[in-house]
Amino acid sequence: MSRSASARVIAGNAAVIALLLAIAGLLLRLHLGENWWLAAPLPARRWIALAALLAYAAGCAALWWHARPRQDDSTEAGEPPLLVVWASQTGFARQLAEHTAQSLRDGGCRVRLRALDQVDAALLGGTRKALFVASTTGEGDPPDHALAFLGQVMRQAPPLPDLHYAVLALGDRSYEHYCAFGHRLDDWLRQHGARPLFDTVEVDNADPAALRHWQQLLGQFGDGSVQADWSAPEYQPWLLRARQQLNPGSVGGPVFHLRLQPADGDLPAWQAGDIAEVGPRHAAGAVEHWMRTHDLDVRTTLADGRALREVLAASKLPDTLDSSAPDAIAAALQALPHREYSIASLPSEGSLHLLLRRQAHPDGTPGLASGWLCDDAAIGGRIDLRLRANANFHPPADDAPLVLIGNGTGIAGLRAHLRARIDAGARRNWLLFGERNHIHDFHFGDELEQWRREGWIERLDAVFSRDGGAHRYVQDALAAQADLLRQWVDDGAAVLVCGSLQGMAPAVDAAIAQALGEERKEQLVMQRRYRRDVY
């Protein structure tokens, strides 16, 4: 039971005891007169007794209301609630599932929360979206309470063609069978026709970076809002050295190439496929406007010497203030959630490169993080950033052929992989890339064409949806080369996909399944030869 639930139980018991004592005090007055056992109750006493009875009934009703089960949101006609399932040995997976459910509710989703042993085939069959938080204990074993699900559900063969799911797998990398139960659950769901919303997220010893990644992915549900980080990243200071728009004149959103370096010391190590977590900030003008609106001097400093406007810049700006004292305001602030970006370079290139599109709200105003990075962050100014290892998207063996598929700014992660292949001397590389217009949107196009001429890219298929070519989207180009894809896979190729989760990723997945067959595609997944970094 959570601390808040325990507090409610204690408060409820205390209220009942207090109510019973009050009733006893009222009844005690009946004993004070002579022959009380013979006398009929006076009218006033009847009303007192009735009031006490009603108060007791109201207290019981209130306790029932607060103690009623709340793990299910009401089921309404139409789309069933999103199912969040936990399998936990020590309670940590359950805690994460509860955080997950609350984040989804805050985003406007209806949620049903269940332990795995409370899930049966009928519940899965009637669910459209499900998130599983599954821990592994010992040498690859499931939690004890999950055994009922293994024996009663996983031994069945219920078809789940309408289920979309994702798995957060908890484990300890020091064990041989790392995150084994999470992967076993993922494999079983795939084999029964369920379709993954995104790839399994592995968490090594409660790694906060992996949990922040999971939380970032939750933003695709509900109203799309990203909630406050469960654990704040420990950022390091970096400096923005250069920023260039790559697609002036494009019908799509502006795309910018950023180059950063650490404020102090040498470049840290990272691999192709790793992620940069950036702590966004409000534009200076927006912070100063907020401070003037709340009658605060923009020169205000805190007791520790920090400028209040600097603290506000990295925090959610509240609509109202409970105090006008600067230190009280700062103490009540909530940090802005981080944003994730694929790294487009390697340490050997001397700086960290990012590629991002300036996002826009429906009213045309720029997104918080992308607007700040693309428009407001000063060249030479500080960027809060930390690196996150993304083992699921690390390079395959150098001697294996590699098929790289992506669209839009997804070329960033693919470019890092190509750079790593060139450094390793691996030439068997096939890149399929899609965007809008060749003349405006072929990001890194000159460099990619040079690598193709030099033999580092064996095949380059670039398609542009607005140019009227033979293939409109990258999945169309892939489907047209089904025979070649089968040949590369027969030769041991790995397939990496990077780009948009909506549209491109599922369409590419369908094209791969059509070319290889669903069973062989799933074999690639289990062999770790088909990996995705989609967002």
Short mmCIF file of C-alpha atoms in Angstrom, two decimals:
data_model
loop_
_atom_site.label_atom_id
_atom_site.label_comp_id
_atom_site.label_asym_id
_atom_site.label_seq_id
_atom_site.Cartn_x
_atom_site.Cartn_y
_atom_site.Cartn_z
CA MET A 1 0.00 0.00 0.00
CA SER A 2 1.33 3.49 -0.85
CA ARG A 3 2.01 6.10 1.82
CA SER A 4 -0.91 8.23 0.63
CA ALA A 5 -3.28 5.25 0.81
CA SER A 6 -2.04 4.40 4.33
CA ALA A 7 -2.61 8.00 5.41
CA ARG A 8 -6.18 7.90 4.10
CA VAL A 9 -6.87 4.67 6.02
CA ILE A 10 -5.50 6.13 9.30
CA ALA A 11 -7.48 9.34 8.81
CA GLY A 12 -10.64 7.34 8.10
CA ASN A 13 -10.24 5.18 11.21
CA ALA A 14 -9.62 8.28 13.32
CA ALA A 15 -12.78 9.92 11.94
CA VAL A 16 -14.90 6.84 12.76
CA ILE A 17 -13.52 6.68 16.31
CA ALA A 18 -14.22 10.38 16.81
CA LEU A 19 -17.76 9.95 15.52
CA LEU A 20 -18.43 6.98 17.80
CA LEU A 21 -17.11 8.92 20.82
CA ALA A 22 -19.44 11.82 19.96
CA ILE A 23 -22.41 9.46 19.73
CA ALA A 24 -21.45 7.86 23.06
CA GLY A 25 -21.31 11.30 24.66
CA LEU A 26 -24.80 12.14 23.44
CA LEU A 27 -26.20 8.82 24.66
CA LEU A 28 -24.49 9.26 28.03
CA ARG A 29 -26.75 12.22 28.72
CA LEU A 30 -29.70 9.83 28.71
CA HIS A 31 -28.27 8.18 31.84
CA LEU A 32 -28.20 11.33 33.90
CA GLY A 33 -31.93 11.53 34.92
CA GLU A 34 -33.86 9.38 37.34
CA ASN A 35 -35.68 6.30 36.09
CA TRP A 36 -34.07 6.75 32.72
CA TRP A 37 -34.84 3.14 31.84
CA LEU A 38 -38.59 3.72 32.29
CA ALA A 39 -39.00 7.16 30.78
CA ALA A 40 -39.90 7.63 27.14
CA PRO A 41 -37.27 9.57 25.14
CA LEU A 42 -37.96 13.27 24.97
CA PRO A 43 -38.61 14.73 21.48
CA ALA A 44 -35.31 16.61 21.56
CA ARG A 45 -33.50 13.36 22.29
CA ARG A 46 -35.21 11.67 19.34
CA TRP A 47 -33.82 14.35 17.04
CA ILE A 48 -30.38 14.01 18.57
CA ALA A 49 -30.43 10.24 18.01
CA LEU A 50 -31.61 10.67 14.42
CA ALA A 51 -28.89 13.24 13.72
CA ALA A 52 -26.26 10.93 15.19
CA LEU A 53 -27.50 8.04 13.04
CA LEU A 54 -27.42 10.18 9.87
CA ALA A 55 -23.93 11.47 10.72
CA TYR A 56 -22.70 7.92 11.19
CA ALA A 57 -24.21 6.85 7.84
CA ALA A 58 -22.64 9.85 6.09
CA GLY A 59 -19.26 9.03 7.62
CA CYS A 60 -19.47 5.43 6.42
CA ALA A 61 -20.44 6.58 2.93
CA ALA A 62 -17.52 9.01 2.82
CA LEU A 63 -15.08 6.31 3.89
CA TRP A 64 -16.43 3.94 1.24
CA TRP A 65 -16.08 6.63 -1.44
CA HIS A 66 -12.44 7.31 -0.58
CA ALA A 67 -11.55 3.64 -0.15
CA ARG A 68 -13.27 2.37 -3.30
CA PRO A 69 -10.94 0.70 -5.88
CA ARG A 70 -9.45 3.29 -8.21
CA GLN A 71 -7.14 1.31 -10.38
CA ASP A 72 -9.70 1.31 -13.20
CA ASP A 73 -11.03 4.33 -14.99
CA SER A 74 -14.66 3.87 -15.92
CA THR A 75 -15.22 1.91 -19.09
CA GLU A 76 -17.25 3.87 -21.58
CA ALA A 77 -18.64 2.96 -24.96
CA GLY A 78 -16.02 3.09 -27.70
CA GLU A 79 -12.27 2.76 -27.20
CA PRO A 80 -11.46 0.67 -24.09
CA PRO A 81 -9.13 2.10 -21.44
CA LEU A 82 -5.40 1.84 -21.97
CA LEU A 83 -4.18 -1.17 -19.97
CA VAL A 84 -1.11 -0.81 -17.74
CA VAL A 85 0.17 -4.13 -16.38
CA TRP A 86 2.91 -4.78 -13.83
CA ALA A 87 4.88 -7.90 -12.90
CA SER A 88 6.95 -7.16 -9.81
CA GLN A 89 9.05 -9.13 -7.35
CA THR A 90 10.19 -6.33 -5.03
CA GLY A 91 7.54 -3.68 -5.74
CA PHE A 92 9.65 -1.47 -8.01
CA ALA A 93 7.87 -2.52 -11.22
CA ARG A 94 4.52 -1.88 -9.55
CA GLN A 95 5.69 1.59 -8.52
CA LEU A 96 6.77 2.36 -12.09
CA ALA A 97 3.44 1.08 -13.43
CA GLU A 98 1.61 3.41 -11.04
CA HIS A 99 3.78 6.33 -12.21
CA THR A 100 3.05 5.32 -15.80
CA ALA A 101 -0.69 5.18 -15.20
CA GLN A 102 -0.69 8.57 -13.50
CA SER A 103 1.31 10.16 -16.33
CA LEU A 104 -1.19 8.80 -18.83
CA ARG A 105 -4.13 10.09 -16.79
CA ASP A 106 -2.49 13.50 -16.58
CA GLY A 107 -2.34 13.40 -20.38
CA GLY A 108 -6.07 12.77 -20.64
CA CYS A 109 -6.09 8.96 -21.06
CA ARG A 110 -8.50 6.55 -19.42
CA VAL A 111 -6.36 3.88 -17.77
CA ARG A 112 -6.88 0.42 -16.32
CA LEU A 113 -4.11 -0.72 -13.94
CA ARG A 114 -3.62 -4.44 -13.29
CA ALA A 115 -1.14 -6.90 -11.83
CA LEU A 116 -0.13 -9.52 -14.39
CA ASP A 117 -1.86 -12.31 -12.45
CA GLN A 118 -5.11 -10.35 -12.80
CA VAL A 119 -4.88 -10.37 -16.61
CA ASP A 120 -6.58 -13.09 -18.64
CA ALA A 121 -7.03 -13.77 -22.36
CA ALA A 122 -10.42 -12.05 -22.43
CA LEU A 123 -9.00 -8.83 -21.00
CA LEU A 124 -6.13 -8.83 -23.50
CA GLY A 125 -8.49 -9.61 -26.35
CA GLY A 126 -10.71 -6.67 -25.44
CA THR A 127 -7.84 -4.19 -25.09
CA ARG A 128 -6.48 -2.05 -27.90
CA LYS A 129 -3.39 -0.60 -26.20
CA ALA A 130 -1.39 -2.10 -23.33
CA LEU A 131 1.83 -1.19 -21.55
CA PHE A 132 3.68 -3.89 -19.57
CA VAL A 133 6.20 -3.15 -16.82
CA ALA A 134 7.93 -6.49 -16.24
CA SER A 135 10.82 -7.29 -13.92
CA THR A 136 13.13 -10.30 -14.10
CA THR A 137 14.32 -12.04 -10.94
CA GLY A 138 17.20 -14.45 -10.41
CA GLU A 139 18.61 -16.04 -13.57
CA GLY A 140 15.90 -14.96 -15.96
CA ASP A 141 12.85 -15.94 -13.89
CA PRO A 142 9.50 -14.11 -13.79
CA PRO A 143 8.19 -12.62 -10.53
CA ASP A 144 6.39 -15.17 -8.38
CA HIS A 145 2.91 -13.72 -8.87
CA ALA A 146 3.35 -13.85 -12.66
CA LEU A 147 3.41 -17.66 -12.68
CA ALA A 148 -0.37 -17.78 -12.87
CA PHE A 149 -0.29 -15.77 -16.10
CA LEU A 150 2.35 -18.09 -17.55
CA GLY A 151 0.36 -21.18 -16.67
CA GLN A 152 -3.13 -19.99 -17.54
CA VAL A 153 -2.67 -17.48 -20.37
CA MET A 154 0.71 -17.90 -22.04
CA ARG A 155 0.09 -21.64 -22.56
CA GLN A 156 -3.02 -20.75 -24.53
CA ALA A 157 -2.92 -19.41 -28.05
CA PRO A 158 -5.29 -16.44 -27.96
CA PRO A 159 -5.09 -14.36 -31.16
CA LEU A 160 -4.37 -10.71 -30.39
CA PRO A 161 -4.46 -8.94 -33.77
CA ASP A 162 -6.07 -5.80 -32.37
CA LEU A 163 -3.61 -5.29 -29.51
CA HIS A 164 -0.86 -2.66 -29.68
CA TYR A 165 1.60 -2.88 -26.81
CA ALA A 166 4.96 -1.88 -25.36
CA VAL A 167 7.19 -3.43 -22.70
CA LEU A 168 9.37 -1.80 -20.06
CA ALA A 169 11.76 -4.61 -19.09
CA LEU A 170 13.58 -4.33 -15.74
CA GLY A 171 16.73 -6.30 -15.09
CA ASP A 172 20.35 -6.41 -14.01
CA ARG A 173 22.99 -6.58 -16.75
CA SER A 174 25.36 -8.49 -14.47
CA TYR A 175 23.11 -11.54 -14.89
CA GLU A 176 23.43 -13.72 -17.98
CA HIS A 177 19.72 -13.57 -18.85
CA TYR A 178 19.30 -9.81 -18.77
CA CYS A 179 15.65 -8.62 -18.82
CA ALA A 180 14.72 -12.16 -19.83
CA PHE A 181 11.11 -12.13 -18.65
CA GLY A 182 10.38 -8.79 -20.33
CA HIS A 183 11.71 -10.16 -23.61
CA ARG A 184 9.83 -13.43 -23.13
CA LEU A 185 6.62 -11.47 -22.70
CA ASP A 186 7.42 -9.36 -25.76
CA ASP A 187 8.11 -12.47 -27.87
CA TRP A 188 4.85 -14.12 -26.77
CA LEU A 189 2.80 -11.05 -27.62
CA ARG A 190 4.40 -10.79 -31.06
CA GLN A 191 3.86 -14.46 -31.77
CA HIS A 192 0.14 -14.06 -31.05
CA GLY A 193 -0.36 -11.18 -33.46
CA ALA A 194 0.01 -8.18 -31.15
CA ARG A 195 1.90 -5.26 -32.63
CA PRO A 196 4.53 -3.26 -30.71
CA LEU A 197 3.97 0.47 -30.31
CA PHE A 198 7.73 0.87 -29.96
CA ASP A 199 10.68 -1.35 -29.13
CA THR A 200 11.15 -2.84 -25.68
CA VAL A 201 12.85 -0.41 -23.30
CA GLU A 202 15.45 -2.14 -21.13
CA VAL A 203 16.24 -0.78 -17.66
CA ASP A 204 19.49 -1.85 -16.03
CA ASN A 205 19.36 -1.52 -12.22
CA ALA A 206 16.73 1.24 -12.23
CA ASP A 207 18.78 3.32 -14.67
CA PRO A 208 17.09 6.76 -14.51
CA ALA A 209 18.03 7.60 -18.11
CA ALA A 210 16.15 4.55 -19.45
CA LEU A 211 13.15 5.45 -17.30
CA ARG A 212 13.18 9.00 -18.64
CA HIS A 213 13.20 7.53 -22.15
CA TRP A 214 10.12 5.45 -21.31
CA GLN A 215 8.43 8.53 -19.90
CA GLN A 216 9.29 10.45 -23.06
CA LEU A 217 7.60 7.75 -25.15
CA LEU A 218 4.45 8.05 -23.03
CA GLY A 219 4.02 11.51 -24.52
CA GLN A 220 2.58 9.95 -27.69
CA PHE A 221 -0.60 9.01 -25.80
CA GLY A 222 -3.45 11.27 -24.77
CA ASP A 223 -2.91 14.95 -25.47
CA GLY A 224 0.78 14.38 -26.23
CA SER A 225 2.00 16.41 -23.27
CA VAL A 226 5.27 15.40 -21.63
CA GLN A 227 5.00 15.27 -17.84
CA ALA A 228 7.69 16.29 -15.38
CA ASP A 229 10.65 13.91 -15.23
CA TRP A 230 10.34 11.23 -12.56
CA SER A 231 14.05 11.76 -11.91
CA ALA A 232 15.81 14.92 -13.06
CA PRO A 233 18.78 14.37 -15.41
CA GLU A 234 22.19 15.36 -14.10
CA TYR A 235 23.06 17.68 -16.94
CA GLN A 236 26.54 18.79 -17.90
CA PRO A 237 27.20 22.25 -19.35
CA TRP A 238 27.78 22.33 -23.12
CA LEU A 239 28.24 25.28 -25.47
CA LEU A 240 26.38 25.86 -28.72
CA ARG A 241 29.16 26.46 -31.25
CA ALA A 242 27.19 26.66 -34.51
CA ARG A 243 23.64 26.50 -35.87
CA GLN A 244 22.56 26.36 -39.52
CA GLN A 245 19.18 25.93 -41.18
CA LEU A 246 19.49 23.14 -43.76
CA ASN A 247 16.21 23.59 -45.66
CA PRO A 248 15.42 27.24 -46.42
CA GLY A 249 12.43 27.38 -48.77
CA SER A 250 11.09 23.96 -47.73
CA VAL A 251 7.35 23.42 -47.45
CA GLY A 252 8.07 21.49 -44.26
CA GLY A 253 9.14 22.84 -40.88
CA PRO A 254 12.62 24.41 -40.69
CA VAL A 255 15.40 21.88 -39.97
CA PHE A 256 18.54 23.02 -38.14
CA HIS A 257 21.99 21.47 -37.77
CA LEU A 258 23.53 22.25 -34.36
CA ARG A 259 27.12 21.69 -33.28
CA LEU A 260 28.01 21.56 -29.56
CA GLN A 261 31.06 21.03 -27.38
CA PRO A 262 31.51 20.57 -23.61
CA ALA A 263 31.98 23.79 -21.65
CA ASP A 264 34.80 22.14 -19.72
CA GLY A 265 37.10 19.25 -20.56
CA ASP A 266 37.30 16.87 -23.47
CA LEU A 267 34.48 15.28 -25.41
CA PRO A 268 32.96 12.32 -23.55
CA ALA A 269 32.65 8.95 -25.27
CA TRP A 270 29.49 7.83 -27.06
CA GLN A 271 28.52 5.37 -29.79
CA ALA A 272 26.43 5.59 -32.91
CA GLY A 273 22.80 5.26 -31.86
CA ASP A 274 23.18 7.09 -28.53
CA ILE A 275 20.90 9.93 -27.45
CA ALA A 276 21.40 13.49 -26.24
CA GLU A 277 19.04 14.59 -23.47
CA VAL A 278 18.67 18.37 -23.51
CA GLY A 279 17.28 20.51 -20.71
CA PRO A 280 15.18 23.12 -22.55
CA ARG A 281 14.69 26.72 -21.50
CA HIS A 282 12.16 29.45 -22.06
CA ALA A 283 13.24 32.34 -24.24
CA ALA A 284 14.55 35.29 -22.22
CA GLY A 285 11.73 37.54 -23.44
CA ALA A 286 9.07 35.07 -22.30
CA VAL A 287 10.59 34.88 -18.80
CA GLU A 288 10.85 38.65 -18.45
CA HIS A 289 7.25 39.08 -19.62
CA TRP A 290 6.09 36.53 -17.01
CA MET A 291 8.03 38.31 -14.26
CA ARG A 292 6.56 41.70 -15.14
CA THR A 293 3.06 40.18 -15.25
CA HIS A 294 3.59 38.95 -11.67
CA ASP A 295 5.13 42.24 -10.47
CA LEU A 296 8.64 40.80 -10.10
CA ASP A 297 11.78 42.76 -10.84
CA VAL A 298 13.72 41.01 -13.63
CA ARG A 299 16.93 41.75 -11.65
CA THR A 300 15.73 39.75 -8.62
CA THR A 301 18.30 37.38 -7.10
CA LEU A 302 17.93 34.49 -4.67
CA ALA A 303 19.62 34.00 -1.32
CA ASP A 304 22.25 31.77 -2.96
CA GLY A 305 23.13 34.47 -5.50
CA ARG A 306 21.38 32.97 -8.52
CA ALA A 307 19.24 35.18 -10.69
CA LEU A 308 15.57 34.29 -10.35
CA ARG A 309 15.05 34.70 -14.11
CA GLU A 310 17.66 31.96 -14.77
CA VAL A 311 15.84 29.53 -12.49
CA LEU A 312 12.52 30.43 -14.10
CA ALA A 313 13.96 29.87 -17.58
CA ALA A 314 14.47 26.17 -16.86
CA SER A 315 11.15 25.68 -15.06
CA LYS A 316 7.45 25.47 -15.79
CA LEU A 317 6.05 28.98 -15.36
CA PRO A 318 3.08 28.78 -12.95
CA ASP A 319 -0.15 30.64 -13.64
CA THR A 320 -0.46 31.85 -10.06
CA LEU A 321 1.92 32.39 -7.14
CA ASP A 322 1.35 31.38 -3.52
CA SER A 323 4.08 33.75 -2.35
CA SER A 324 5.86 36.83 -3.63
CA ALA A 325 9.11 35.92 -1.86
CA PRO A 326 11.73 35.03 -4.52
CA ASP A 327 13.16 32.02 -2.65
CA ALA A 328 9.67 30.64 -1.98
CA ILE A 329 8.82 31.04 -5.66
CA ALA A 330 12.01 29.20 -6.69
CA ALA A 331 11.40 26.36 -4.19
CA ALA A 332 7.94 25.71 -5.63
CA LEU A 333 9.04 25.55 -9.28
CA GLN A 334 9.00 22.34 -11.30
CA ALA A 335 11.81 21.74 -13.80
CA LEU A 336 10.95 21.51 -17.49
CA PRO A 337 11.04 17.91 -18.77
CA HIS A 338 14.00 17.00 -20.96
CA ARG A 339 13.88 16.45 -24.70
CA GLU A 340 15.68 13.65 -26.58
CA TYR A 341 17.58 13.94 -29.86
CA SER A 342 19.51 11.39 -31.92
CA ILE A 343 23.22 12.20 -32.12
CA ALA A 344 24.39 12.66 -35.70
CA SER A 345 28.16 12.49 -35.13
CA LEU A 346 30.92 10.54 -33.38
CA PRO A 347 33.51 11.82 -30.87
CA SER A 348 36.21 11.40 -33.54
CA GLU A 349 34.62 14.33 -35.43
CA GLY A 350 35.43 16.75 -32.62
CA SER A 351 31.92 17.86 -31.61
CA LEU A 352 28.40 16.63 -30.99
CA HIS A 353 26.00 17.25 -33.87
CA LEU A 354 22.20 17.39 -33.61
CA LEU A 355 19.58 17.68 -36.32
CA LEU A 356 16.16 18.91 -35.28
CA ARG A 357 13.03 20.34 -36.80
CA ARG A 358 11.42 23.39 -35.26
CA GLN A 359 8.03 22.13 -34.10
CA ALA A 360 4.95 24.36 -34.07
CA HIS A 361 1.79 24.43 -31.98
CA PRO A 362 -1.61 24.63 -33.71
CA ASP A 363 -1.58 28.42 -33.24
CA GLY A 364 1.75 28.65 -35.06
CA THR A 365 3.93 29.37 -32.03
CA PRO A 366 7.14 27.29 -31.89
CA GLY A 367 7.55 24.34 -29.56
CA LEU A 368 9.31 25.05 -26.29
CA ALA A 369 12.50 23.02 -26.76
CA SER A 370 12.86 23.18 -30.53
CA GLY A 371 11.92 26.86 -30.62
CA TRP A 372 14.56 27.70 -28.04
CA LEU A 373 17.30 25.59 -29.66
CA CYS A 374 16.54 26.76 -33.21
CA ASP A 375 15.79 30.44 -32.55
CA ASP A 376 16.74 31.70 -29.10
CA ALA A 377 19.76 29.84 -27.72
CA ALA A 378 22.76 32.11 -28.18
CA ILE A 379 25.77 30.94 -30.17
CA GLY A 380 28.43 30.42 -27.51
CA GLY A 381 25.70 30.10 -24.87
CA ARG A 382 25.21 27.28 -22.39
CA ILE A 383 23.13 24.20 -23.21
CA ASP A 384 22.26 21.74 -20.42
CA LEU A 385 22.86 18.29 -21.91
CA ARG A 386 23.66 14.73 -20.92
CA LEU A 387 24.36 11.64 -22.99
CA ARG A 388 22.24 8.50 -22.76
CA ALA A 389 23.47 5.15 -24.00
CA ASN A 390 20.94 3.50 -26.31
CA ALA A 391 22.15 -0.10 -26.44
CA ASN A 392 19.15 -1.21 -28.50
CA PHE A 393 20.36 0.95 -31.39
CA HIS A 394 24.11 0.38 -31.21
CA PRO A 395 25.94 -0.77 -34.36
CA PRO A 396 25.92 -4.42 -35.46
CA ALA A 397 29.14 -6.32 -36.16
CA ASP A 398 31.41 -4.61 -38.69
CA ASP A 399 31.46 -7.64 -40.99
CA ALA A 400 27.63 -7.75 -41.31
CA PRO A 401 25.86 -5.88 -44.13
CA LEU A 402 23.71 -3.01 -42.89
CA VAL A 403 20.40 -1.67 -44.21
CA LEU A 404 19.57 1.82 -42.90
CA ILE A 405 16.02 3.20 -43.31
CA GLY A 406 14.69 6.56 -42.20
CA ASN A 407 12.92 9.80 -42.96
CA GLY A 408 13.18 13.47 -42.05
CA THR A 409 15.47 14.25 -39.14
CA GLY A 410 15.86 10.50 -38.58
CA ILE A 411 18.83 10.81 -40.94
CA ALA A 412 20.75 12.10 -37.89
CA GLY A 413 20.95 8.68 -36.21
CA LEU A 414 21.62 6.95 -39.54
CA ARG A 415 24.42 9.37 -40.42
CA ALA A 416 26.23 8.48 -37.16
CA HIS A 417 25.98 4.80 -38.07
CA LEU A 418 27.41 5.44 -41.53
CA ARG A 419 30.27 7.42 -40.02
CA ALA A 420 30.99 4.50 -37.66
CA ARG A 421 30.92 2.04 -40.58
CA ILE A 422 33.38 4.18 -42.54
CA ASP A 423 35.71 4.37 -39.54
CA ALA A 424 35.50 0.57 -39.26
CA GLY A 425 36.12 0.07 -43.00
CA ALA A 426 32.73 -1.59 -43.57
CA ARG A 427 31.45 -0.84 -47.08
CA ARG A 428 28.35 -3.06 -47.36
CA ASN A 429 25.83 -0.32 -46.52
CA TRP A 430 22.41 0.38 -48.07
CA LEU A 431 20.64 3.64 -47.17
CA LEU A 432 16.94 4.36 -47.88
CA PHE A 433 15.89 7.90 -46.99
CA GLY A 434 12.67 9.87 -47.53
CA GLU A 435 11.77 13.57 -47.33
CA ARG A 436 9.67 16.18 -49.19
CA ASN A 437 11.77 17.89 -51.90
CA HIS A 438 15.23 16.95 -53.18
CA ILE A 439 16.26 20.56 -53.69
CA HIS A 440 15.45 21.64 -50.12
CA ASP A 441 15.26 18.57 -47.88
CA PHE A 442 18.13 16.22 -48.73
CA HIS A 443 19.81 16.65 -45.35
CA PHE A 444 23.55 15.83 -45.45
CA GLY A 445 22.92 15.11 -49.15
CA ASP A 446 26.31 16.29 -50.48
CA GLU A 447 28.14 14.19 -47.88
CA LEU A 448 25.99 11.11 -48.53
CA GLU A 449 26.51 11.37 -52.29
CA GLN A 450 30.26 11.64 -51.76
CA TRP A 451 30.25 8.54 -49.57
CA ARG A 452 28.31 6.73 -52.28
CA ARG A 453 30.86 7.74 -54.95
CA GLU A 454 33.72 6.62 -52.71
CA GLY A 455 32.08 3.21 -52.22
CA TRP A 456 31.15 3.58 -48.53
CA ILE A 457 27.43 3.40 -49.40
CA GLU A 458 26.83 0.50 -51.76
CA ARG A 459 23.27 1.57 -52.54
CA LEU A 460 21.49 4.89 -51.89
CA ASP A 461 17.71 5.19 -52.42
CA ALA A 462 16.54 8.74 -51.68
CA VAL A 463 12.85 9.43 -52.34
CA PHE A 464 10.99 12.73 -52.11
CA SER A 465 7.22 12.78 -51.70
CA ARG A 466 6.63 16.17 -53.40
CA ASP A 467 8.84 15.56 -56.46
CA GLY A 468 6.61 13.08 -58.29
CA GLY A 469 9.18 10.29 -58.59
CA ALA A 470 8.52 6.57 -59.01
CA HIS A 471 8.23 6.15 -55.23
CA ARG A 472 6.61 8.65 -52.93
CA TYR A 473 7.69 7.38 -49.52
CA VAL A 474 10.65 5.44 -48.19
CA GLN A 475 8.44 2.39 -47.53
CA ASP A 476 7.45 2.41 -51.22
CA ALA A 477 11.10 2.29 -52.27
CA LEU A 478 11.71 -0.55 -49.82
CA ALA A 479 8.71 -2.55 -51.09
CA ALA A 480 9.94 -2.13 -54.67
CA GLN A 481 13.26 -3.69 -53.65
CA ALA A 482 11.80 -6.68 -51.78
CA ASP A 483 13.97 -9.19 -53.65
CA LEU A 484 17.11 -7.21 -52.85
CA LEU A 485 16.11 -6.89 -49.20
CA ARG A 486 15.68 -10.66 -48.97
CA GLN A 487 19.13 -11.12 -50.51
CA TRP A 488 20.77 -8.75 -48.02
CA VAL A 489 19.03 -10.47 -45.10
CA ASP A 490 20.16 -13.86 -46.45
CA ASP A 491 23.68 -12.44 -46.41
CA GLY A 492 23.35 -11.64 -42.71
CA ALA A 493 22.31 -7.99 -42.89
CA ALA A 494 20.98 -6.07 -39.92
CA VAL A 495 18.20 -3.51 -40.42
CA LEU A 496 18.15 -0.19 -38.54
CA VAL A 497 15.17 2.20 -38.76
CA CYS A 498 15.26 5.80 -37.50
CA GLY A 499 12.59 8.48 -37.82
CA SER A 500 8.93 9.17 -37.17
CA LEU A 501 6.88 6.72 -35.12
CA GLN A 502 3.67 7.86 -36.78
CA GLY A 503 3.41 6.91 -40.44
CA MET A 504 6.91 5.89 -41.48
CA ALA A 505 7.86 3.29 -38.84
CA PRO A 506 4.71 1.11 -39.07
CA ALA A 507 4.67 1.40 -42.87
CA VAL A 508 8.31 0.28 -43.09
CA ASP A 509 7.57 -2.55 -40.65
CA ALA A 510 4.71 -3.70 -42.89
CA ALA A 511 6.94 -3.53 -45.97
CA ILE A 512 9.59 -5.66 -44.25
CA ALA A 513 6.95 -8.20 -43.19
CA GLN A 514 5.59 -8.30 -46.74
CA ALA A 515 9.06 -8.87 -48.21
CA LEU A 516 10.35 -11.41 -45.67
CA GLY A 517 7.19 -12.90 -44.20
CA GLU A 518 5.97 -12.17 -40.69
CA GLU A 519 7.76 -15.14 -39.14
CA ARG A 520 11.14 -14.21 -40.57
CA LYS A 521 10.72 -10.59 -39.60
CA GLU A 522 10.07 -11.67 -36.01
CA GLN A 523 13.18 -13.86 -36.16
CA LEU A 524 15.20 -10.77 -37.04
CA VAL A 525 13.76 -8.99 -34.02
CA MET A 526 14.67 -11.85 -31.69
CA GLN A 527 18.14 -12.10 -33.24
CA ARG A 528 18.60 -8.36 -32.59
CA ARG A 529 19.09 -7.79 -36.32
CA TYR A 530 16.06 -5.51 -36.68
CA ARG A 531 16.25 -2.46 -34.45
CA ARG A 532 14.47 0.87 -34.37
CA ASP A 533 14.94 4.35 -32.90
CA VAL A 534 11.59 5.99 -33.62
CA TYR A 535 9.90 8.95 -32.00
#
